[in-house]
Amino acid sequence: MATKPHIRELLAESACEHNQPKKTACNAPIPGATTGGCAFEGAQIALFPFADAAHLVHGPITCLGASWETRATPTSWPARDLTQVGLTTDTCLNDVVFGGEEKLAVAIDQTITRYHPQALFVYATCVTALIGDDIDKACREAAARHGIPCVPVHAPGFVGSKNLGSRLGGEAILTHLIGTLEPEVTTPFDINLIGEYNVTGDMWQYSPLLEELGIRILSTLSGDGRIAAIRTAHRAKLNVIVCAKSLVSITRKMQDKYGIPWISLSFYGQRDTSAGLLAIADALGDPALIERTQALVAREEAKLGEQLAPYRELFAGKKAVLNTGGNKTWSIAAALQDLGIEVVATAVRKATEDDRAKAREYLGEHGVLMMDPGAEQAKLIDEKGAHILLAGGRSLYTAIKKGIAFIDVNQEKKISYGAYAGLLNLAEDLRHALESPVFSLAGRRAPWNR
Amino acid sequence: MEQVKTRSRHKSSRSLQINPFKLSAPMGATLAFLGVHQCMPLMHGGQGCASFTKVFYTRHFAEPIALQTTAVTDVTAILDGGDYSISESVKNIVNKVTPQLIGLYTTGLTETKGDDVSGIAKRMEVPLVYVNTPDYEGGLEQGWSAACSAMIRQLTAPADSIDNNCLVLLPHVSLTPLEVEKIVDFMTAFGFNVVTLPDLSSSLDGHLGEKQAALSSGGIRVEHIRDLAQAGLVVSVGASMIPCAHELQKKNPQIRHHHFPHLAGLVATDELIKTLLDETGFHAPPLPVGRWRDRLRDALLDCHFALGKTRFILTGEPDMLAALCAIISEAGGKIAAVIAATDSSALDDLKADRVIVGDLGDVEDLAAADFDLIIGGTHVEALADRLGKGMLLRGFPNWEQLGNQLVHDCLYEGGAYFLCEMANVITRHQHHSGQR
Ligand code: SF4
């Protein structure tokens, strides 16, 4: 079976927001002016959360050596958490000259005998793709030898961005795993969560609510994911994409192939969480379920409202400037607003058209969408009298100079801001930042600088 | 007392790395260029290598990191011999900022396709140093030292006279910014004018300043690299830095070279002082040095009880391992195994039962009874927790703890702090695991 996905075809997916009107240029990074991760990283983000599968990276040391154990995607898998086991063939000069297939075959055997995974993913990277190592063959033969699914992932870094890589990772799942096993039971309320990676336990903030409503998470791609579950994903009644446009192509194909409808939503902030839960119930279409969901949403909102009351008092009149990228441009803005903080500006330089429209919707006509945040944010802090700046580490000094509080939103977060309960975590972090003495102390003038 | 010296070291027989702490040569070159003032490191490869590297160091140093990529794609990989992506990169960089130097270095991808970076570099009209660092060869130390040698080879002007007051320090990659500063201060106290290459002590030392991370800030100035060959002596620290010293001597054969495998513990610091006394003709070091020596001797006596009963596994870069091995064995600690990211002459004659070039998979293969405590980067944490072992975090990466740039384990002073910290970690671990 030829498993190399057709990159052009994937790029042409209408789901690639900035695809039209130009065809491929949107994905070509600019030499000397590029910051994002590569396609391999995207595949890693999408697939590594399967903790019951081994993830073998076929390439030189940079690809895995610098990247394993970097993302906190907790799992309830009771055996060894293979997400956090770094495995690589560590391609050396010899392999580059003579080919790395033999070494790969041995590495696969050693991985499987050592860890007994439920499946094995083999990731191509730039060097091994360039020298033409045949990972399809390696996987096919290994699957026959060991009797577990072995999935080749063709997302070497140089084919494109992180987003494309996530999509390629999803393609590999679709081609090799989905539909290869039947679930023991099915329910009318079986859903797949697509693109939810359970970073810092985000998914666990709302999965108990789904459970309470009688909605079953049949499988996930791939937060707290199980190989056995994703193999049965074709029997779900609904695909739910969580904050991950890059995987729309997968759900669309599943709709064509298995007739599964899909919706896309996010669980950031109170409004999105409530809307998300209701959207799932609506899509499943059961009147009793919809009623149950409405009641649950009302209950949770009331509970949260009570818990947030002291914070809202504290945050009354506070203004924030937000400088980040992607869906965070509006999702964090929405969460801040839920807490009663006015978001006076958000950066949209690195956002898609869709994200920009959403940002405009949330911020209203007076909110500023910054196209050049580096230059604009300092001015806006003064003009609008902002009290806090939420941005990447590079902007810290701006906040210090202005003597206002700062939160690094691009840092790997340690706790979840997801769903209702996560909003409390965010509120607590904001309170901390706003009350902390460090920002004005750090900006204090030295005694010799009169 | 004396432990058996290892006869030889062995490499893991596996065909894969399991939980590796090996880091790539381009990552080492990145750091070296970050030790130059107003430099833009430019990695010639796929965009992911630079992105991973940037995130890696940003988390380790808790600082913004300047780094760009030529962003080679599957299309340019085939159509372009590097000319296009490199010249486009340079154009786009200088459009936004004015670097004093661009540090251009390769990766596995661009070496595999055979780009001629030296030829391309010569055609560039900006200050630029190039170096070949395929990530399928060597590791962090080799990349750091290759970049350092390249800077000397391509920037330093030959000289035929020397200034005996001027000393060039060549620190290995694992010395922290504060350690470099302490070593410089130590030498300065003997009256030397010290220039460090690469110099992370003023660039990645975690100081608050108006940094936009557009370019590196702090570090050695390019004009000082040009003048290096006028120094009277060059001091290399770490086996990986010997080639750099030789490179400098090629620019001026009169420069005297002193090499130290490391500067950890009593004996090594004594050796450094002997050299500095010989070079200056002084009879004794400045006063505070002596006081710190007394404190270290006292720490050795205070800490030997805890360390002497502990069996260690040390993991990381070879030059750092040589240092740790020395100071721990000075205090009587038993080293069950040294596991190095890459092979190096730094691993010769270490006082350890085993010396392995490998990964954390090798630690899992050792009998659990073989050791009590493991030293290494962030990745050892999960392992120590799972096996119920004590641990101390040192080396790259350390994403869990803050203040990595302020860690100071070398010379008399750092040695005294290190031994006390080590002893405290051991005692606390024994307490928690119910041993006494
Ligand atoms: S760009 Fe290529 S070589 Fe670099 S990390 Fe990504 S896959 Fe690996």
JSON list of C-alpha atoms and ligand atoms in Angstrom, two decimals, chain A residues 38 40 63 125-126 157, chain B residues 46-49 52, ligand 1:
[
{"chain": "A", "resi": 38, "resn": "CYS", "atom": "CA", "xyz": [8.54, 21.99, 11.14]},
{"chain": "A", "resi": 40, "resn": "PHE", "atom": "CA", "xyz": [7.79, 16.67, 11.95]},
{"chain": "A", "resi": 63, "resn": "CYS", "atom": "CA", "xyz": [14.87, 16.08, 15.66]},
{"chain": "A", "resi": 125, "resn": "THR", "atom": "CA", "xyz": [12.72, 13.30, 9.10]},
{"chain": "A", "resi": 126, "resn": "CYS", "atom": "CA", "xyz": [14.55, 15.47, 6.58]},
{"chain": "A", "resi": 157, "resn": "GLY", "atom": "CA", "xyz": [10.34, 18.74, 8.56]},
{"chain": "B", "resi": 46, "resn": "GLY", "atom": "CA", "xyz": [14.87, 22.84, 7.79]},
{"chain": "B", "resi": 47, "resn": "GLN", "atom": "CA", "xyz": [12.97, 25.34, 9.90]},
{"chain": "B", "resi": 48, "resn": "GLY", "atom": "CA", "xyz": [12.26, 22.80, 12.64]},
{"chain": "B", "resi": 49, "resn": "CYS", "atom": "CA", "xyz": [15.86, 22.39, 13.78]},
{"chain": "B", "resi": 52, "resn": "PHE", "atom": "CA", "xyz": [13.40, 23.21, 18.47]},
{"chain": "C", "resi": 1, "resn": "SF4", "atom": "S1", "xyz": [13.42, 20.40, 10.08]},
{"chain": "C", "resi": 1, "resn": "SF4", "atom": "FE1", "xyz": [13.88, 18.27, 9.53]},
{"chain": "C", "resi": 1, "resn": "SF4", "atom": "S2", "xyz": [15.87, 17.85, 10.48]},
{"chain": "C", "resi": 1, "resn": "SF4", "atom": "FE2", "xyz": [15.04, 19.72, 11.46]},
{"chain": "C", "resi": 1, "resn": "SF4", "atom": "S3", "xyz": [13.93, 18.98, 13.27]},
{"chain": "C", "resi": 1, "resn": "SF4", "atom": "FE3", "xyz": [12.43, 19.09, 11.58]},
{"chain": "C", "resi": 1, "resn": "SF4", "atom": "S4", "xyz": [12.49, 17.00, 10.73]},
{"chain": "C", "resi": 1, "resn": "SF4", "atom": "FE4", "xyz": [14.32, 17.19, 11.96]}
]
